[in-house]
Coordinates of C-alpha atoms and ligand atoms in Angstrom, one line a residue:
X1 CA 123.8 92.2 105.8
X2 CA 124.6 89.8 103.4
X3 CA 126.5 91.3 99.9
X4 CA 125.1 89.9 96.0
X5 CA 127.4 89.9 93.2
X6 CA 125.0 89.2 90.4
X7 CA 126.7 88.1 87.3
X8 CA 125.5 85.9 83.7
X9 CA 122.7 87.5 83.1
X10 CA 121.3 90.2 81.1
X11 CA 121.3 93.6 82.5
X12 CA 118.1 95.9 81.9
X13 CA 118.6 99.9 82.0
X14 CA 115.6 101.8 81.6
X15 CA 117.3 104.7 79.6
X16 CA 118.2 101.7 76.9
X17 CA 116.2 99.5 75.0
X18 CA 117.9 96.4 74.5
X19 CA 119.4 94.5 77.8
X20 CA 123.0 94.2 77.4
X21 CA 124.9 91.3 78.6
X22 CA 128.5 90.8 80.5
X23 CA 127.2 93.1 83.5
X24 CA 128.3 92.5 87.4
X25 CA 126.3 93.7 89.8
X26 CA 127.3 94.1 93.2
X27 CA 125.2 94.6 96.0
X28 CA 126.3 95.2 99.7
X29 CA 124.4 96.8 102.7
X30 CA 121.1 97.4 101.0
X31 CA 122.1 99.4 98.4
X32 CA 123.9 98.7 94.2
X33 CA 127.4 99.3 95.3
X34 CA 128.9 98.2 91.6
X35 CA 128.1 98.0 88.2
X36 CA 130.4 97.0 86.0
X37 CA 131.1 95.1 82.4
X38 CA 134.5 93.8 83.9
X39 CA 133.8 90.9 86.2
X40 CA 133.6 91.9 89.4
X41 CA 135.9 90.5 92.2
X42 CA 133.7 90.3 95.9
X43 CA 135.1 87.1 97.9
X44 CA 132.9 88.0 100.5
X45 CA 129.6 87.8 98.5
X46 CA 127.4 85.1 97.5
X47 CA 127.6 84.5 93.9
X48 CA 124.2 84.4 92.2
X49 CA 124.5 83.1 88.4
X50 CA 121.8 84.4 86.7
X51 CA 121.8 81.6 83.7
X52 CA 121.2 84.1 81.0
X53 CA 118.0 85.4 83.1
X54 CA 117.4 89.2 83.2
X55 CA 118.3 91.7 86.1
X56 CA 115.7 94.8 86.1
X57 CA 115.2 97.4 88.7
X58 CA 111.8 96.6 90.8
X59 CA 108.9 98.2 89.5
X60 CA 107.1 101.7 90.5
X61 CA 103.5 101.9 90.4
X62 CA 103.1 106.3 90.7
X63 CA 99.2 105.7 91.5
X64 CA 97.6 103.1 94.0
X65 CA 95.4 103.3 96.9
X66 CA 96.8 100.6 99.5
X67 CA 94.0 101.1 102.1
X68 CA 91.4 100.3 99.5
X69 CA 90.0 97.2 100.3
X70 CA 86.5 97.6 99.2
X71 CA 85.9 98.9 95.7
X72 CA 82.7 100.7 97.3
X73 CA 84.9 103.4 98.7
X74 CA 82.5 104.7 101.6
X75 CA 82.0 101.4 103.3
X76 CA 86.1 101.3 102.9
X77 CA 86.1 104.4 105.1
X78 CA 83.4 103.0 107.8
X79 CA 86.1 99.9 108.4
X80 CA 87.3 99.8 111.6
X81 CA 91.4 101.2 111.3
X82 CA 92.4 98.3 112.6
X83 CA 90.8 96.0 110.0
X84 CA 91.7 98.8 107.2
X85 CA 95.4 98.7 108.2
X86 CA 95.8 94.8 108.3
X87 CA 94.0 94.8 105.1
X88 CA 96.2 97.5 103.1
X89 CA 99.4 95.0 104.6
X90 CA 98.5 92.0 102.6
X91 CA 97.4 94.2 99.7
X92 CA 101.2 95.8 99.8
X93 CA 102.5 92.6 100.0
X94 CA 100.5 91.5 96.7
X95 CA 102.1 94.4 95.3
X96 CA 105.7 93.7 96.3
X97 CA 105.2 89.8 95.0
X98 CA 104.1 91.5 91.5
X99 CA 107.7 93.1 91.0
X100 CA 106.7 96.6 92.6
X101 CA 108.8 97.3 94.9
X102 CA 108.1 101.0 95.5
X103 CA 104.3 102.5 95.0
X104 CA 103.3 105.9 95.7
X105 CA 100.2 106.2 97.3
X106 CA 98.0 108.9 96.4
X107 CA 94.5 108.8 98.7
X108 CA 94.7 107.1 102.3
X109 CA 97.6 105.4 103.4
X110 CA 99.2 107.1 106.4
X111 CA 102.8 107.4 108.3
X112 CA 101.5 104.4 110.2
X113 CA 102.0 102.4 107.2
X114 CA 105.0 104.0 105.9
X115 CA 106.8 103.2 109.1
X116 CA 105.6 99.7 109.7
X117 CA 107.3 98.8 106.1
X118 CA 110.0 100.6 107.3
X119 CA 110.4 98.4 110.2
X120 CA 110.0 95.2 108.6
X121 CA 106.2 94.6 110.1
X122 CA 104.7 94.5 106.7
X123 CA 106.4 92.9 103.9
X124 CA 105.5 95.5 101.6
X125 CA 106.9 98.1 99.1
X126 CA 108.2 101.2 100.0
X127 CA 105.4 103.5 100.4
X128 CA 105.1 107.7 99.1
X129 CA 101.9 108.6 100.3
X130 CA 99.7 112.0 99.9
X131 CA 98.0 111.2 103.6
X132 CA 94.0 111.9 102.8
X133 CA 92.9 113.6 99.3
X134 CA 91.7 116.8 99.9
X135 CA 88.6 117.3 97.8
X136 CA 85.7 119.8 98.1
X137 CA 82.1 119.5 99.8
X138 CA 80.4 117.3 97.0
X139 CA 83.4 116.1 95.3
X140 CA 84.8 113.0 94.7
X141 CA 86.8 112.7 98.2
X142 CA 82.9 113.2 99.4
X143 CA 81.3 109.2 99.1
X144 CA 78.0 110.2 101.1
X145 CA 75.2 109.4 99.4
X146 CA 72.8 113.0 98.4
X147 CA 70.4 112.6 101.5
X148 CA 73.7 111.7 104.1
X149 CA 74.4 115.4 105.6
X150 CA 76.9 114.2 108.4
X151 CA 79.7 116.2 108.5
X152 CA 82.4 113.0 109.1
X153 CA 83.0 110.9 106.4
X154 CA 85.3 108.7 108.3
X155 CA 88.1 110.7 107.5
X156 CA 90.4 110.1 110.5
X157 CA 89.7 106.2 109.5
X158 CA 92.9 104.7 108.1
X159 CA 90.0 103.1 104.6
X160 CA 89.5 106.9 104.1
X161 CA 90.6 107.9 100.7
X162 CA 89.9 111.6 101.3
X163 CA 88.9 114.7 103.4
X164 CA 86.7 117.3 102.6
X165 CA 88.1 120.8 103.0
X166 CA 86.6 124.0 101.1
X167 CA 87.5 127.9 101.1
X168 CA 91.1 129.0 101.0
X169 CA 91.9 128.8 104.9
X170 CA 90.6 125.4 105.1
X171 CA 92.3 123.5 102.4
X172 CA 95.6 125.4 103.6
X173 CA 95.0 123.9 107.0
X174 CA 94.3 120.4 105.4
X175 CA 97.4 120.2 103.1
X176 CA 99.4 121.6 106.4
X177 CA 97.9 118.6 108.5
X178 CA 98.8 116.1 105.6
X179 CA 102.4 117.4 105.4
X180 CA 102.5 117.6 109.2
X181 CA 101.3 113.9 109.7
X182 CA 104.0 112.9 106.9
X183 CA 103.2 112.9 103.3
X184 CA 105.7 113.1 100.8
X185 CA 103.3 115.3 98.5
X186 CA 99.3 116.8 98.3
X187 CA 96.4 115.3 96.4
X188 CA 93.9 117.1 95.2
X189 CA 90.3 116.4 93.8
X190 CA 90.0 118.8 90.9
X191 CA 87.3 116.9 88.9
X192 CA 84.5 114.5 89.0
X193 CA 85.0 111.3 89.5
X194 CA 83.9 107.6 89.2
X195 CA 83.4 106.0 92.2
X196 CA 81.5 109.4 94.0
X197 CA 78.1 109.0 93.9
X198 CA 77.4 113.2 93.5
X199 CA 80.1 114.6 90.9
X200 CA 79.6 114.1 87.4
X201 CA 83.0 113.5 85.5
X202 CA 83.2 117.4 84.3
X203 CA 82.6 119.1 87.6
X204 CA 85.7 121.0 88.3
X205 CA 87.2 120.2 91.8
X206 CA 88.0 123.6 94.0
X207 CA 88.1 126.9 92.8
X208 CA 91.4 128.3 91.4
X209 CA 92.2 130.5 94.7
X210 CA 91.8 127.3 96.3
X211 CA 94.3 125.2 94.0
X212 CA 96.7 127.9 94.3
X213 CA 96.6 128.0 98.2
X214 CA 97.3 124.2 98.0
X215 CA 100.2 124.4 95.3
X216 CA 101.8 127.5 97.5
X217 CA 101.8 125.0 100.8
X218 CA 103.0 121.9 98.6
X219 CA 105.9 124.2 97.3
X220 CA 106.9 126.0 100.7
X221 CA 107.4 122.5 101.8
X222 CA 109.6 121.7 98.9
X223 CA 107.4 119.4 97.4
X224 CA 104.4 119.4 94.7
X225 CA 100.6 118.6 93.8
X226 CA 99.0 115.7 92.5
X227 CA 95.4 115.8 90.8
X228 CA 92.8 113.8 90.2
X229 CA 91.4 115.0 86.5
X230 CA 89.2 113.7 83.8
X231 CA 88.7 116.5 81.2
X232 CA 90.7 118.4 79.0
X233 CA 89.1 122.0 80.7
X234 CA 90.1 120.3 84.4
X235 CA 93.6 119.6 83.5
X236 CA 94.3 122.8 82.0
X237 CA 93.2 124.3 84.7
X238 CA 95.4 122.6 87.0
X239 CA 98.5 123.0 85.0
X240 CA 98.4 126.7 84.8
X241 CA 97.8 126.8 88.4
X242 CA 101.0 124.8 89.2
X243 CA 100.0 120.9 89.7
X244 CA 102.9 118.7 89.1
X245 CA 101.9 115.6 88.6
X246 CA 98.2 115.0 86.6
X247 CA 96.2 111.9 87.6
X248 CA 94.6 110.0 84.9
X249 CA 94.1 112.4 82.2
X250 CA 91.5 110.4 80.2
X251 CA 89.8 113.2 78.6
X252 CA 92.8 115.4 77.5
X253 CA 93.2 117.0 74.5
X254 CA 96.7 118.0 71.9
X255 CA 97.0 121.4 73.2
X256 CA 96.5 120.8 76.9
X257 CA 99.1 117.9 76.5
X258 CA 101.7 120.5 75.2
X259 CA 101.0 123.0 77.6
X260 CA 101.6 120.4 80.3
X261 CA 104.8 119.1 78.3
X262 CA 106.2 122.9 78.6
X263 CA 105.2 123.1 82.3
X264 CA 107.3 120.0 83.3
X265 CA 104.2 118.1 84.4
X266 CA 104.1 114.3 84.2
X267 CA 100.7 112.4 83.6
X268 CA 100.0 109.1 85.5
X269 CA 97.1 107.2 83.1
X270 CA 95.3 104.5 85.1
X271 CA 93.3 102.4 82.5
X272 CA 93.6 99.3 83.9
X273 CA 91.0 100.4 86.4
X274 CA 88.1 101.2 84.7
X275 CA 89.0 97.8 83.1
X276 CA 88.9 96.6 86.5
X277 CA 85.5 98.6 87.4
X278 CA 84.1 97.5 83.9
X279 CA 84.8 94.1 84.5
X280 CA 83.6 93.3 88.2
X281 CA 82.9 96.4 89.0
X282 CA 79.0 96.0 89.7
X283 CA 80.2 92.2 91.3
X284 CA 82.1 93.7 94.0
X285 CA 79.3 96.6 94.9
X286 CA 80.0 99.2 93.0
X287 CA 76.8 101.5 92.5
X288 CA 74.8 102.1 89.3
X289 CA 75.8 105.7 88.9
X290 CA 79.5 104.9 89.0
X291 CA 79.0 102.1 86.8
X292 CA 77.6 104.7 84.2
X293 CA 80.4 106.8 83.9
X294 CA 82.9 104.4 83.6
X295 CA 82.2 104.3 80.0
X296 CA 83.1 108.1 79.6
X297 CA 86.4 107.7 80.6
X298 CA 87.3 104.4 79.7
X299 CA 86.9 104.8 75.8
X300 CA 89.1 107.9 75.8
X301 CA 91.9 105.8 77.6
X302 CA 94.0 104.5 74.7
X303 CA 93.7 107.8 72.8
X304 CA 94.8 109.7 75.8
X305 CA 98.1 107.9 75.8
X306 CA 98.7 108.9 71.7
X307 CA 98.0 112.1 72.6
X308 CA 100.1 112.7 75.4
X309 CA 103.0 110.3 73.8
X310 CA 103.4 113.0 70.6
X311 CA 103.3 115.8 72.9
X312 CA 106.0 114.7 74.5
X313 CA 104.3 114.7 77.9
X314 CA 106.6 112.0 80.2
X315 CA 103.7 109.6 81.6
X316 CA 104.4 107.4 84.8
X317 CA 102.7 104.1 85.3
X318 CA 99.4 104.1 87.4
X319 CA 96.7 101.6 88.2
X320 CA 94.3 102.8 91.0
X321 CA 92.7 99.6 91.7
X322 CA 90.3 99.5 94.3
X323 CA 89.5 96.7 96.7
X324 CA 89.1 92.9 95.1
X325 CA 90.3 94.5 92.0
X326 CA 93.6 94.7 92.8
X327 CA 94.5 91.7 91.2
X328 CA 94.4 93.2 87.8
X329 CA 98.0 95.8 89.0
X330 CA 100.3 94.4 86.3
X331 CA 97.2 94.3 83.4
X332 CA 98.2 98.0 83.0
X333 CA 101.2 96.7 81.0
X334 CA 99.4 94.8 78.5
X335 CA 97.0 97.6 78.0
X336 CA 99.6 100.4 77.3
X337 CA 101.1 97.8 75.1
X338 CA 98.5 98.3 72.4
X339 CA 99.7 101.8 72.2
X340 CA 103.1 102.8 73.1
X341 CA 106.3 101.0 72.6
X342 CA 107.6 98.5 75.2
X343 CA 110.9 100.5 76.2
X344 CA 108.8 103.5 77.0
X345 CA 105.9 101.3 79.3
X346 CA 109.6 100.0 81.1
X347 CA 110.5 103.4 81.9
X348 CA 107.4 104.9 82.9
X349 CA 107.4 102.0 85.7
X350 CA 111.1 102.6 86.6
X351 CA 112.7 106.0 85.8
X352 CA 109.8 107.9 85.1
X353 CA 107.7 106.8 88.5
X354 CA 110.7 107.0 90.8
X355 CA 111.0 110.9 89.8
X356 CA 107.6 111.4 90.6
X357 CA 108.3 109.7 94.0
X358 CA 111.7 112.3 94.4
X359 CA 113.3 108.9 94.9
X360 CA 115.3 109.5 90.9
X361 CA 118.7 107.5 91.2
X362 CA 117.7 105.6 94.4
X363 CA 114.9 103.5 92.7
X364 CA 113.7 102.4 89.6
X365 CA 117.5 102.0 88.5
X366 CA 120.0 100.1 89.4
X367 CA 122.8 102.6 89.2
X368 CA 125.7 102.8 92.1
X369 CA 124.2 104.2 95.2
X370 CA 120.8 103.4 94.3
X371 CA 118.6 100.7 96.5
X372 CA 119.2 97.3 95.8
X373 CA 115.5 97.2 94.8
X374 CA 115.5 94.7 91.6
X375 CA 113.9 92.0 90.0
X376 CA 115.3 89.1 88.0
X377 CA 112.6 87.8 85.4
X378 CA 112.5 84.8 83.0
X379 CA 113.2 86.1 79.9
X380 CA 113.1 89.8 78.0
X381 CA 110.7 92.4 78.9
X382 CA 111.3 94.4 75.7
X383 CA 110.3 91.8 73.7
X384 CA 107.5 90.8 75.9
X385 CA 105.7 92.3 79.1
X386 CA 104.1 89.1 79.5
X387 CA 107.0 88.4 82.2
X388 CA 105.6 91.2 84.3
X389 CA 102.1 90.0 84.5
X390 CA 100.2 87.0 86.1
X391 CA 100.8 87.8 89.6
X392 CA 104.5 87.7 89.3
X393 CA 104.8 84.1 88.0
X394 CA 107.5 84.8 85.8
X395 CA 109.4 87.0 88.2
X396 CA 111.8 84.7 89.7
X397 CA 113.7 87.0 92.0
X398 CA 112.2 89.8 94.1
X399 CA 114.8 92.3 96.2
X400 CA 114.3 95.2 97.8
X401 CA 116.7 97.2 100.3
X402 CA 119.0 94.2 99.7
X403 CA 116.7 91.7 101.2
X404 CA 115.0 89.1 99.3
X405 CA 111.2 88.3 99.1
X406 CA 111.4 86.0 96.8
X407 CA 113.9 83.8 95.5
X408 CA 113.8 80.9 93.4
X409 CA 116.7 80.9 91.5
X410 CA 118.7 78.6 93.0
Ligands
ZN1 ZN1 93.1 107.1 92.5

């Protein structure tokens, strides 16, 4: 494989927050094999001169749903796989010309999908998936409409978001199936949701036995839960019983923030998509009754992110678009911007993410060792986001594994 030295440029570390200039990077084999403020010496690579542009890791996005095609998520499970799964590859590969270059998948996407990137059949990022959300009879996993008493939702269907599972034995089963069929980590429906046409926003998900069960099977397999939640009651909930990472978080409150903080759980806020829903939502089929209690949520958002900033709870970058919304991915940026300060919005899409994946040091950084996953943009993102946004227009450079898929530097 073809080695890098990348050298006159700025250099972007998420644990800083300036970019610092008079970095090498080398890159050899598919991985950062030097960093270094004394220029580098690699005869054997190809010299890229960055002109003064900025080197940054490629982004994380901790919270997306590559299999959604649709935004009305039960005629996304009724797709044939085939359609679903050739659908989720050009949506991964949207994502990977945005700058994200690893997203963890938290409702759907399968092992097919992870391998297929794997082996170079979709041009995509590197996928962490959950396999199906588990949710409960009536929850927001279950998209059939109130007089719909099938017992399939689709759920072996690769547009499937979720299962249903309920009562301790079978939720243990599910989260064993889901680890068995290759995911890195559990989901869990522990609250209403948006796009469910039966769950009102404070409906709590499971019952705690149930929650427990599924936190005992993520941690015998060395790995942890993720949940959807909404309200300040739901989270707390969910903390105290063990979840690890805590899916959009609207609704929470000071003490619940704290409490997470001291448990050493990370929040992933997802505002741009109830943007997303609030703006085309209703174009694109989504139902009166979701449409309704987007509002709920959505005016919480930005005081979510205060509150869960001065607790000192670490927040990973989500978006959880669905279907022809996907578009709006990197909007997530400009809306945390009217809250939280630029350096922190840059980690939570680097460092902060690439924990949550359990891929710390190999992604979101470009440290020694670490995949040669970067991006090299036109100009400063801690002085302005703007170069992340607009479908990658200002990202000149995309690598990932050492590979580039897009390169117009030269
Ligand atoms: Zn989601």
């Amino acid at each position: 494989m073809t080695s890098y030295l990348f050298t006159g440029g700025r250099f972007l570390d998420p644990r800083h927050d300036r970019l610092r200039g008079g970095v090498d990077v080398l890159v050899e084999d598919g991985r950062v094999k030097e960093v270094s403020e004394t220029p580098i010496r690699a005869s054997a690579a190809q010299t890229i001169d960055l002109g003064g542009r900025t080197l940054m890791p490629g982004l994380v996005d901790a919270h997306v749903h590559v299999i959604a095609s649709l935004v009305d998520v039960a005629a996304n499970a009724a797709l044939p796989s085939s359609l679903a799964a050739l659908r989720a590859a050009r949506i991964m590969n949207a994502m990977l010309m945005r700058g994200f270059t690893t997203v963890r998948d938290v409702g759907g996407a399968d092992y097919g999908l992870v391998r297929a990137v794997d082996e170079g059949l979709i041009d995509g990022p590197r996928l962490v998936i959950s396999g199906k959300a588990l949710g409960q009879t009536g929850g927001h996993s279950d998209f059939r409409i109130r007089s719909d008493d099938r017992p399939s939702v689709f759920a072996d269907r690769v547009g499937a978001l979720g299962r249903l599972c309920d009562g301790v034995t079978e939720v243990r089963r599910a989260a064993r199936e889901e680890i068995k069929a290759g995911a890195h980590f559990i989901k869990i429906m522990a609250n209403g949701g948006v796009a469910s046409p039966n769950d009102p926003i404070h409906a709590l998900g499971f019952s705690r036995e149930e929650i427990s069960a599924v936190v005992e099977e993520a941690r015998n397999a060395g790995t942890y839960v993720a949940a959807h939640l909404y309200t300040d009651e739901a989270i707390r909930r969910a903390v105290e019983l063990g979840v690890h990472s805590l899916e959009h978080c609207n609704l929470i409150q000071t003490e619940t923030a704290e409490l997470a903080a001291r448990a050493g759980a990370v929040a992933v806020p997802t505002l741009v998509a109830y943007e997303g829903l609030a703006l085309e939502g209703s174009a694109f089929g989504l139902s009166a009754e979701s449409q309704a209690k987007i509002d709920t949520v959505r005016r919480a958002g930005l005081e979510s992110l205060d509150i869960m900033r001065r607790a000192g709870l670490p927040m990973a970058f989500g978006s959880d678009l669905l279907g022809q919304l996907q578009k709006y991915q990197s909007m997530e940026f400009a809306i945390r911007e009217r809250v939280l300060p630029r350096n922190e919005i840059i980690a939570s899409a680097t460092t902060v993410a690439a924990d949550l994946c359990m891929l710390g040091g190999q992604v979101g950084e470009l440290s020694p060792g670490a995949h040669a996953d970067l991006l090299v943009v036109d100009g400063d993102p801690y002085a302005d986001l703007g170069v992340l946004q607009n479908d990658g227009a200002r990202i000149l450079a995309i690598m990932k594994d050492g590979r580039f898929h897009k390169n117009q530097l030269a």
